Each structure stands twice: as structure tokens, then as C-alpha cells.
Coordinates of N, CA and C in Angstrom, one line a residue:
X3 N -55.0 197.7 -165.9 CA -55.4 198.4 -164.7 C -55.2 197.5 -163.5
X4 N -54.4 197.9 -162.4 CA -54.7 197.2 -161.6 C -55.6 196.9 -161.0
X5 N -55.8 196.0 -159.9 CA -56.9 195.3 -159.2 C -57.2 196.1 -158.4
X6 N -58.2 197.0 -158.1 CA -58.3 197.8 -156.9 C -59.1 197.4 -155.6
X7 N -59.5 196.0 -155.5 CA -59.6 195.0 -154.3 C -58.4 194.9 -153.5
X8 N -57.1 194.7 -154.4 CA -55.8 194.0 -154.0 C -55.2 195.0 -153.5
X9 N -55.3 197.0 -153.3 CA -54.3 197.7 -153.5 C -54.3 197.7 -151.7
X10 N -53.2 197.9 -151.5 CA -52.8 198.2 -149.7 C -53.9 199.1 -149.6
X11 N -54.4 198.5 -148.1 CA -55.3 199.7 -147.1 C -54.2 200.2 -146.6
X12 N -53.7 200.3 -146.2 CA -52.4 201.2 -145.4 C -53.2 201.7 -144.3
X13 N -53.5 200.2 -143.6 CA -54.3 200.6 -141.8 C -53.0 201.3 -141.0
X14 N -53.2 202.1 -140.7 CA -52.9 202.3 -139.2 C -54.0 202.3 -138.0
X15 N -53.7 201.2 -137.3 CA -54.8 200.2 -136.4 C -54.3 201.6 -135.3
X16 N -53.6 202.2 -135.2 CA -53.4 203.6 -133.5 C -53.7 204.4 -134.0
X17 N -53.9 204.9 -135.0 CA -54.7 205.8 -135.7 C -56.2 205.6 -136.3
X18 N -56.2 205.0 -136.3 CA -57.9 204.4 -137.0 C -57.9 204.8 -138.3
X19 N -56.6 204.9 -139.1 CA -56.7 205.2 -140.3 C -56.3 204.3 -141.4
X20 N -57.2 204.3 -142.5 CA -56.9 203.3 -143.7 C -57.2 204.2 -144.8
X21 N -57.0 203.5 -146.3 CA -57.7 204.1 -147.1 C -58.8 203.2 -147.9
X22 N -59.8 204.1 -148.8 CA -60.8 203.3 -148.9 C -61.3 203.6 -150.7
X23 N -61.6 202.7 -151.1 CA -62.3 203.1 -152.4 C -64.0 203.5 -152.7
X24 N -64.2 204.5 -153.2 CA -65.9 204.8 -153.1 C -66.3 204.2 -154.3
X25 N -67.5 203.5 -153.9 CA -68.0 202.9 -155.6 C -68.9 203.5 -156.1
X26 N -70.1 203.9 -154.7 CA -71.1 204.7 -155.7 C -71.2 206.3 -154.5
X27 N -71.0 207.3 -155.2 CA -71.0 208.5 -154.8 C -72.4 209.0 -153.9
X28 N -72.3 210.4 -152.9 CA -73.2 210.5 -152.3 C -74.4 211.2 -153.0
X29 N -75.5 210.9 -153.0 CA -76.6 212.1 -153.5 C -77.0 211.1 -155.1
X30 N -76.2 209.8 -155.5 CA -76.1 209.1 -156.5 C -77.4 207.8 -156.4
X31 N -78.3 207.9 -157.6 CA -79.1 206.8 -157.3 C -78.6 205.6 -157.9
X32 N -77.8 205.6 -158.8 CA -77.0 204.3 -159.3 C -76.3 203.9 -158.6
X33 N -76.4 202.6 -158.3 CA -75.4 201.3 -157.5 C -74.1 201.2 -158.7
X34 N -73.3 201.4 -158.2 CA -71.9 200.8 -158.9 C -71.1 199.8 -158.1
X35 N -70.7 199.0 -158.6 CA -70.0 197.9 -158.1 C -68.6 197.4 -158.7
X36 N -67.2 197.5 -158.0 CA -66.3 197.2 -158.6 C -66.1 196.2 -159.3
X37 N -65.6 195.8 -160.4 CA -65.6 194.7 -161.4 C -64.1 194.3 -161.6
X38 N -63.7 192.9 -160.7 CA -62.1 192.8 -160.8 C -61.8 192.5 -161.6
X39 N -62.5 191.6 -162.3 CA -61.9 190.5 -164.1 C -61.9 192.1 -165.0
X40 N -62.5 193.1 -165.1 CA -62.4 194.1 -165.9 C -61.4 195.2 -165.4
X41 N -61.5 195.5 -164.1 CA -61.3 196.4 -163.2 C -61.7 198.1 -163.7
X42 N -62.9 197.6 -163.7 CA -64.2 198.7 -164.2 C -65.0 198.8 -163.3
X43 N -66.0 200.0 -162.6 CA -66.7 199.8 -162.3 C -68.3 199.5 -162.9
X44 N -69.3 198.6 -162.7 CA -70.4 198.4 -163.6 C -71.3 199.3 -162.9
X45 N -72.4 199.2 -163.5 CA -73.6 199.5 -162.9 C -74.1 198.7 -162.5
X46 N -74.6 199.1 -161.0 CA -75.3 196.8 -160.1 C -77.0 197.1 -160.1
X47 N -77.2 198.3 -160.4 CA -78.5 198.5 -159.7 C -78.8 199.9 -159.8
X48 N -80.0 200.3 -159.7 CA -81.1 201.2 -159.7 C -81.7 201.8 -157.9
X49 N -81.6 202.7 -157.4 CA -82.6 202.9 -156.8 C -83.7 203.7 -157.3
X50 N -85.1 203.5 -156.3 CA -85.9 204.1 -156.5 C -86.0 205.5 -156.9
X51 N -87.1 206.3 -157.6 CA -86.8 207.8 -157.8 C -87.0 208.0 -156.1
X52 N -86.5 209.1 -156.0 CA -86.3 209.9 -155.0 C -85.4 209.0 -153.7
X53 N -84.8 207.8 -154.2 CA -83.7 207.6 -152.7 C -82.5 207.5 -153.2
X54 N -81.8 207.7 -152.8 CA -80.2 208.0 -153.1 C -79.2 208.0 -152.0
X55 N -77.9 207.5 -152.6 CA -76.7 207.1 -151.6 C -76.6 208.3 -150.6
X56 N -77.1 208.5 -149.0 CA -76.7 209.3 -147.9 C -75.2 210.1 -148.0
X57 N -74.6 208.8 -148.2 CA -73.1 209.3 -148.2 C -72.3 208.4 -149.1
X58 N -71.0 208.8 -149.7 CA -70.5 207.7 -150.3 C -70.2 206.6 -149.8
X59 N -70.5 205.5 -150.6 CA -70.5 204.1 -150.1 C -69.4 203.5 -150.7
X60 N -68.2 202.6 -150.4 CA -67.6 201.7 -151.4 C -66.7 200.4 -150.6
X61 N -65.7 200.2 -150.4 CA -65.3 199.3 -149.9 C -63.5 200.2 -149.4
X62 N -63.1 198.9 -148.3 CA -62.0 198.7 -148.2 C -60.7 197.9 -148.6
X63 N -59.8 197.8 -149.8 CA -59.1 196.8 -150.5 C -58.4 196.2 -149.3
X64 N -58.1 195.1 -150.0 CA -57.6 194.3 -149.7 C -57.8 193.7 -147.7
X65 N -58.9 193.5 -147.9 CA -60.3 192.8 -147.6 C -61.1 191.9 -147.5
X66 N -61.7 191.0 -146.6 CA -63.1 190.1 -147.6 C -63.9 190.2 -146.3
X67 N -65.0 189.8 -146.9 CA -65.5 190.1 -145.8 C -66.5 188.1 -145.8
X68 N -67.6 188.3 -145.0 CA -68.3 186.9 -145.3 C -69.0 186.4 -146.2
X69 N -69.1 187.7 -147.1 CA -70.4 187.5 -148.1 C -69.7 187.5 -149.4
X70 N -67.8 187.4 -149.5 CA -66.8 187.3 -150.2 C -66.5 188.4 -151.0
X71 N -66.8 189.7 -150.8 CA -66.5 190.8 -151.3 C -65.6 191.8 -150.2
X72 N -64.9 192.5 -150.5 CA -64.0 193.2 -149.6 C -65.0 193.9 -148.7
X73 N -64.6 194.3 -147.5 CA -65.5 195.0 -146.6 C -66.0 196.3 -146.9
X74 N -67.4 196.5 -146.5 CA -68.5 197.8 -146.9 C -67.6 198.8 -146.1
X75 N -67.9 200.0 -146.5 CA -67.5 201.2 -145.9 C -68.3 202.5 -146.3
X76 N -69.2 202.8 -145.9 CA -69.8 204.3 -145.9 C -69.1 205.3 -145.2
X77 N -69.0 206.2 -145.9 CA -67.7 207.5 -145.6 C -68.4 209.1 -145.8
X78 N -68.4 209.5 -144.4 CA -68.8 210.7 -144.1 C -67.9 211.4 -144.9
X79 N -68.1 212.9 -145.7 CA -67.8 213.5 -146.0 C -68.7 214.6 -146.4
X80 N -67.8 215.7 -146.6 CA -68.6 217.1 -147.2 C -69.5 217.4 -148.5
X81 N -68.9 217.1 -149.7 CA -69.0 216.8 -151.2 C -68.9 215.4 -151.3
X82 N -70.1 214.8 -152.7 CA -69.4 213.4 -152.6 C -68.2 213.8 -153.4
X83 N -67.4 212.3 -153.7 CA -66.5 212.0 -154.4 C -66.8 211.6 -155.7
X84 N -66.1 211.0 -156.3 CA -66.2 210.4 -157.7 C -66.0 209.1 -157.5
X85 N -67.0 208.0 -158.6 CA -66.7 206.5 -158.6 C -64.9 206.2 -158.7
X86 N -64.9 205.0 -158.0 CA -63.4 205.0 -158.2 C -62.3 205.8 -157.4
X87 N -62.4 206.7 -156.8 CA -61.7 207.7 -156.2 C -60.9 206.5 -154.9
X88 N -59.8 207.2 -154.6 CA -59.0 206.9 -153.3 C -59.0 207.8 -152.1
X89 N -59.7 207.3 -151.4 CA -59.9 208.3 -150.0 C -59.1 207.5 -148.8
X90 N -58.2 208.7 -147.8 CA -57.9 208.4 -146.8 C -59.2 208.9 -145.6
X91 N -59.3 207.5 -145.1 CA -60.6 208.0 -144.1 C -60.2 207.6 -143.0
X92 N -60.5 207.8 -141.6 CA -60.7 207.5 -140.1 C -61.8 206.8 -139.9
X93 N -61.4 205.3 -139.4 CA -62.7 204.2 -138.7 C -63.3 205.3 -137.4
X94 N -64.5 204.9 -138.2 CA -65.5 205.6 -136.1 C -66.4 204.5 -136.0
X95 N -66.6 203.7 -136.6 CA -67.3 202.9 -136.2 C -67.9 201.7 -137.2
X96 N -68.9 200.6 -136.5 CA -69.0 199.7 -137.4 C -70.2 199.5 -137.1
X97 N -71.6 199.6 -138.3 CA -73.0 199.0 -137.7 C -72.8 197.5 -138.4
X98 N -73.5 197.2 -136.7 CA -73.4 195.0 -137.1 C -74.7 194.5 -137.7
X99 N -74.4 193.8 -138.8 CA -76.3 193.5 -139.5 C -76.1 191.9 -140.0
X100 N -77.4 192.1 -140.2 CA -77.6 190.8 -140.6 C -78.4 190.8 -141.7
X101 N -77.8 190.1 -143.3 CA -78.9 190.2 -144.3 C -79.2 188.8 -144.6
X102 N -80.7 188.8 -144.9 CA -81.5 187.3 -145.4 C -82.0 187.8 -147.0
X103 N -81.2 186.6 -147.7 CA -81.9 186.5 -148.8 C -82.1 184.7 -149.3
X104 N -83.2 185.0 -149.5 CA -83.2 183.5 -149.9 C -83.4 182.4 -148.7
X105 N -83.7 183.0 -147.6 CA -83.8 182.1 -146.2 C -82.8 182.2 -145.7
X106 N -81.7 182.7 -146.5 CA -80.3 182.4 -146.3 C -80.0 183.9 -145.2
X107 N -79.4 183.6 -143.9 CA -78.9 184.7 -143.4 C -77.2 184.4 -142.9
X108 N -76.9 185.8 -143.2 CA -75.2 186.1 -142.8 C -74.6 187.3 -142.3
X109 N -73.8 187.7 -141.9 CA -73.2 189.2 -141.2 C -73.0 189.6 -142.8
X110 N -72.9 191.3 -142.4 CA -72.9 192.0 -143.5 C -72.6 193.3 -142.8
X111 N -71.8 193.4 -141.8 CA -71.5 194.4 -141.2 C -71.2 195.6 -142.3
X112 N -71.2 196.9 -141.9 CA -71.2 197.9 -142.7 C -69.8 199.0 -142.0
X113 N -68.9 199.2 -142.0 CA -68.0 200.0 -141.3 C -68.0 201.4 -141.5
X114 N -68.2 202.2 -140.8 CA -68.1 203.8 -141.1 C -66.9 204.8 -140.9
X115 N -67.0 205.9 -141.7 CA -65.5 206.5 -141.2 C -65.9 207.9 -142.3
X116 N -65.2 208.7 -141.5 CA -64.5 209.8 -142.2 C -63.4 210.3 -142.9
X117 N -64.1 210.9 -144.1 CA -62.9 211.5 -144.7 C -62.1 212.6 -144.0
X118 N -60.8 212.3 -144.5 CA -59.6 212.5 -143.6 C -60.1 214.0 -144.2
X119 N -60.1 214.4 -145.3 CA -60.8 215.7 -145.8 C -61.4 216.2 -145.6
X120 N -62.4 216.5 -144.6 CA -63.4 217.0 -144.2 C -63.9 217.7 -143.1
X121 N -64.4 218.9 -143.6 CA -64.5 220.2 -142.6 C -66.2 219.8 -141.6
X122 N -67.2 219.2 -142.5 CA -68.0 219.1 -141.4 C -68.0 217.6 -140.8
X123 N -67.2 216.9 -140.7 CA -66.9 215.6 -139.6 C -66.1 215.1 -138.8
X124 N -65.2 216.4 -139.6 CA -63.7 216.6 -139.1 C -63.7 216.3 -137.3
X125 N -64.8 216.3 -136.6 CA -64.7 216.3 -135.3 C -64.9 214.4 -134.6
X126 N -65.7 213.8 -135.7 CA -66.0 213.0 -135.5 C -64.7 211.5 -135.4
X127 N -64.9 211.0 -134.1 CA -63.8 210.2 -133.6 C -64.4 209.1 -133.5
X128 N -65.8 208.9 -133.4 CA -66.2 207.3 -132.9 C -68.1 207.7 -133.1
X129 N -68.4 206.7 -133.6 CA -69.4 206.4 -133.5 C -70.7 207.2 -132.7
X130 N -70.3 207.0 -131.3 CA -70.9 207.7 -130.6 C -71.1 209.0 -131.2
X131 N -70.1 209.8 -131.7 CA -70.3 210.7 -131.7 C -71.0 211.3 -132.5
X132 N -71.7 210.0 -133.9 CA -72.6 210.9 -135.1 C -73.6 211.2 -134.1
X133 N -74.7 212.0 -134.4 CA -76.0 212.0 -134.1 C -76.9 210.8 -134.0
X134 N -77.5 210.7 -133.0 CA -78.7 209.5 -133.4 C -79.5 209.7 -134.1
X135 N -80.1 210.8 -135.1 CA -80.7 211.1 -136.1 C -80.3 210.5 -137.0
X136 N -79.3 211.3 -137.3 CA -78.3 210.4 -138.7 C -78.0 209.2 -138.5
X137 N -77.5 209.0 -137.6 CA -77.1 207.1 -137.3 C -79.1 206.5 -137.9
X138 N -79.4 207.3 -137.2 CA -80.9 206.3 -137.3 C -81.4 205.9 -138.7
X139 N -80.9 207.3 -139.8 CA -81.2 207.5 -140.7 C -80.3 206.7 -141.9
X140 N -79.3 206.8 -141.6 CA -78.4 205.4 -142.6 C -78.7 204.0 -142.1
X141 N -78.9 203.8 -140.8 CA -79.3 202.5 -140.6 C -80.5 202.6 -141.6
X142 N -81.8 203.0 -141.3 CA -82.8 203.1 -142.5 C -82.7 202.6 -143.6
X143 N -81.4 203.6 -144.6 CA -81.1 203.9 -145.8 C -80.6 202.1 -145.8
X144 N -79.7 201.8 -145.5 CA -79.9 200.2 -145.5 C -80.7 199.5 -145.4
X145 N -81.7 199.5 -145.0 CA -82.6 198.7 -144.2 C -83.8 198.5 -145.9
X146 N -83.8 200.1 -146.1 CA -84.5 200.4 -147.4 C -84.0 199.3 -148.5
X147 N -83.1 199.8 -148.8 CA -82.3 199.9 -150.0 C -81.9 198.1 -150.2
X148 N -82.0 197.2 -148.9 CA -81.8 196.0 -148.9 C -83.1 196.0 -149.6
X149 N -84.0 196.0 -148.7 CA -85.7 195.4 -149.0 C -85.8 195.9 -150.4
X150 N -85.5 196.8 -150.8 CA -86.2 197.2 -152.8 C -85.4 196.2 -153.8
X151 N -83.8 195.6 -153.0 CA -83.1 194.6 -153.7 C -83.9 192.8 -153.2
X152 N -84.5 192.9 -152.8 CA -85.6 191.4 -152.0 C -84.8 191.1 -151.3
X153 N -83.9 191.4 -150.3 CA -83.3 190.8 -148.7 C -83.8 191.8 -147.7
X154 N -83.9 190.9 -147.0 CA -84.1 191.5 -145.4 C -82.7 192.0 -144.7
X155 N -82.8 193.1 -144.0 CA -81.6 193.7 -143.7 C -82.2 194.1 -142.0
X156 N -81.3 193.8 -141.5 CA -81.1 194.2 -139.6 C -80.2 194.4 -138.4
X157 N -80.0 195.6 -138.4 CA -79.2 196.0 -137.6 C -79.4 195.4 -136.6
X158 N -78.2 194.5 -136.4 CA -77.8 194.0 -134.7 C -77.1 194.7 -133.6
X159 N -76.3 196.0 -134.3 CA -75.6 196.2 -133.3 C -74.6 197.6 -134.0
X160 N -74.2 198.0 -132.6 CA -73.2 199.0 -133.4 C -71.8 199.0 -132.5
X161 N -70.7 199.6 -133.1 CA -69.5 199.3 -132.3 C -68.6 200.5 -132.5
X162 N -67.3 201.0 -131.8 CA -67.0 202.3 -131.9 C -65.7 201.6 -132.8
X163 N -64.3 202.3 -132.7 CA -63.5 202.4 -133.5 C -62.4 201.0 -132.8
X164 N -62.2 200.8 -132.0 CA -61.9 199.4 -131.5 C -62.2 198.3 -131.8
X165 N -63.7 197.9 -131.9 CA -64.5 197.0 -132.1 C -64.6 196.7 -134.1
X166 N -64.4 198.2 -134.9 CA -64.3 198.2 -135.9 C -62.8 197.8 -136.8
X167 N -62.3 198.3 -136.0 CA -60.5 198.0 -136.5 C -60.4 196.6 -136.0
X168 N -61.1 195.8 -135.2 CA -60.7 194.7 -134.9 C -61.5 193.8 -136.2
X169 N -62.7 194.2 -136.9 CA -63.6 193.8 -137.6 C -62.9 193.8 -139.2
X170 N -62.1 195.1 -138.9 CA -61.3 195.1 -140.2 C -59.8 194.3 -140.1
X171 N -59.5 194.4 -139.4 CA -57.7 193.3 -139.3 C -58.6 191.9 -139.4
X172 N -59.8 191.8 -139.1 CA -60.3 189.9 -139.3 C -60.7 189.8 -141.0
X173 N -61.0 190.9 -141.4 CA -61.3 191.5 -143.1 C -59.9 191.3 -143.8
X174 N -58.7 191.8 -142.9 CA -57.6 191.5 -143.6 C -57.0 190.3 -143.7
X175 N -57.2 189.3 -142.7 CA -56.8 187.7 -142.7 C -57.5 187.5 -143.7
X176 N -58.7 187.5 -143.6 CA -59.2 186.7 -144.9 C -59.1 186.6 -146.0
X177 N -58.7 187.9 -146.5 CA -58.4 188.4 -147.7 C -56.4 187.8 -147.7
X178 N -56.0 187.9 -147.1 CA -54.5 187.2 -146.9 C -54.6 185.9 -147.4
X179 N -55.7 184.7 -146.8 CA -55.8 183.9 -146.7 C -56.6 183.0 -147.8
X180 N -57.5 183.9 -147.9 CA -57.5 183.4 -149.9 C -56.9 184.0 -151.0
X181 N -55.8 184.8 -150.6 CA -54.6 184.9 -151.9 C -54.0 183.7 -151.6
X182 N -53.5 182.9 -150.3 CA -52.8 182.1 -150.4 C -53.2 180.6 -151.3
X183 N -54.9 180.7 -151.4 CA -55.2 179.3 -151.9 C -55.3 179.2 -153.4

């Protein structure tokens, strides 16, 4: 099986478009986490009864981010998807965080975007334009979901589709840059 860390995003940086992998589905209390030496997904984790993934969560290949895993990506959509699935989504935005574990703190930005499929977000271009309900409420859902794992999690900041696509082409050097070593 191939590596699905390694497979082309196929950015288009004037479009805000890439594609993304979901690892753990929306409405799903199990954490799944891509597994490259197998190229399986495992199980990473448990949430609590009654909290569950907002929306599908998974990453974008060929990537890294600071915390040496390809970059996070939560993806608005209608239905979840399935673990493993390939979605073409639109960047709207990127929330900027900071997680501590262990005393230890680092960025752990979270990138958002829409499926290119989808009839209720279909409108949504940027950030600004979720709700501050919902923005408020996945900020939360992280915020949660860190603290039941023992890190502290904190939103620094949030950024629209510019500020994200530039967050992701710096995701792409690095991931360039340790194939080379």
C-alpha cells in the first residue's frame, strides 16, 4: 500500500484548493491515526461518552508540520466520510494554537476547509465566513479533546485563506526537506 503521508496534495495556492486525507470521521468517538510503517490506520485513542469528532478531522499529505506529523485539517462537510477516504477540499482558514504537554509548548495550528462536495458549506470562502458559534465551538472541541489527552491547548489566533495557504506551502518545504535527509 502506498504511503498516504507522501501522496501529492495537488495545491492549487489561486484556488485554495488541495486534497486531504480524513482519519477519524465526523460524529466518530474513536481517534484514528495514520500508521506509515503499516499504512493502516490504528486506533490512537478514545473520547469520552458523549464527545465526538464535530467534523471530519485528518491531515494533508505530503506535509509536516512542527510537531513532525503532516498538517491537521478539519473539513466541513455534509455526511461524514470514511477513515482513509480522499477528499478534494477548499482552504478557508487556519486556527493558530498552541499545545503544552509536558511543560513543553509548540504551534499546532489546525487548518480548515471545505469539501469541494458539499451542499451546506458550499458557500463558505474564508474563515470569516463560518459562524462564530461554530468557530467557537470547534475551537472548544479542541480545547476539550486536548485537556482529556493531558495537554493544554490555546487558541492564538485565527487566519483566512492567504494566511493558511501560506501556512501550508511552509508544511510543504518541510516535508520536501526531510525527504531530502
Amino acid at each position: 500500500m502506498a504511503n498516504l503521508a507522501s501522496l501529492p496534495n495537488q495545491l492549487d495556492a489561486k484556488k485554495c484548493v488541495c486534497r486531504a486525507i480524513i482519519e477519524t470521521p465526523k460524529g466518530c468517538r474513536n481517534k484514528f491515526d495514520f500508521d506509515p510503517d503499516s499504512g493502516l490506520f490504528m486506533l490512537g485513542g478514545l473520547l469520552p461518552e458523549g464527545m465526538m469528532f464535530p467534523f471530519d478531522f485528518g491531515f494533508i499529505p505530503s506535509t509536516l508540520g512542527e510537531d513532525g506529523d503532516p498538517l491537521d485539517i478539519m473539513v466541513l462537510m455534509d455526511a461524514p466520510a470514511h477513515v482513509g477516504c480522499l477528499i478534494e477540499i477548499r482552504i478557508i482558514g487556519v486556527l493558530m494554537a498552541e499545545q503544552t504537554e509536558d511543560g513543553k509548548t509548540e504551534s499546532n495550528d489546525r487548518l480548515l476547509g471545505v469539501a469541494i462536495h458539499s451542499y451546506d458549506h458550499e458557500d463558505l470562502e474564508n474563515i470569516n465566513d463560518v459562524s462564530k458559534t461554530l468557530l467557537d465551538q470547534v475551537e472548544e472541541f479542541f480545547v476539550s479533546y486536548n485537556k482529556q489527552r493531558g495537554k493544554k491547548f490555546k487558541i492564538t489566533g485565527t487566519g483566512g485563506p492567504k494566511k493558511a495557504i501560506k501556512f501550508l506551502k511552509s508544511g510543504i518545504r518541510a516535508h520536501k526537506s526531510a525527504k531530502k535527509k
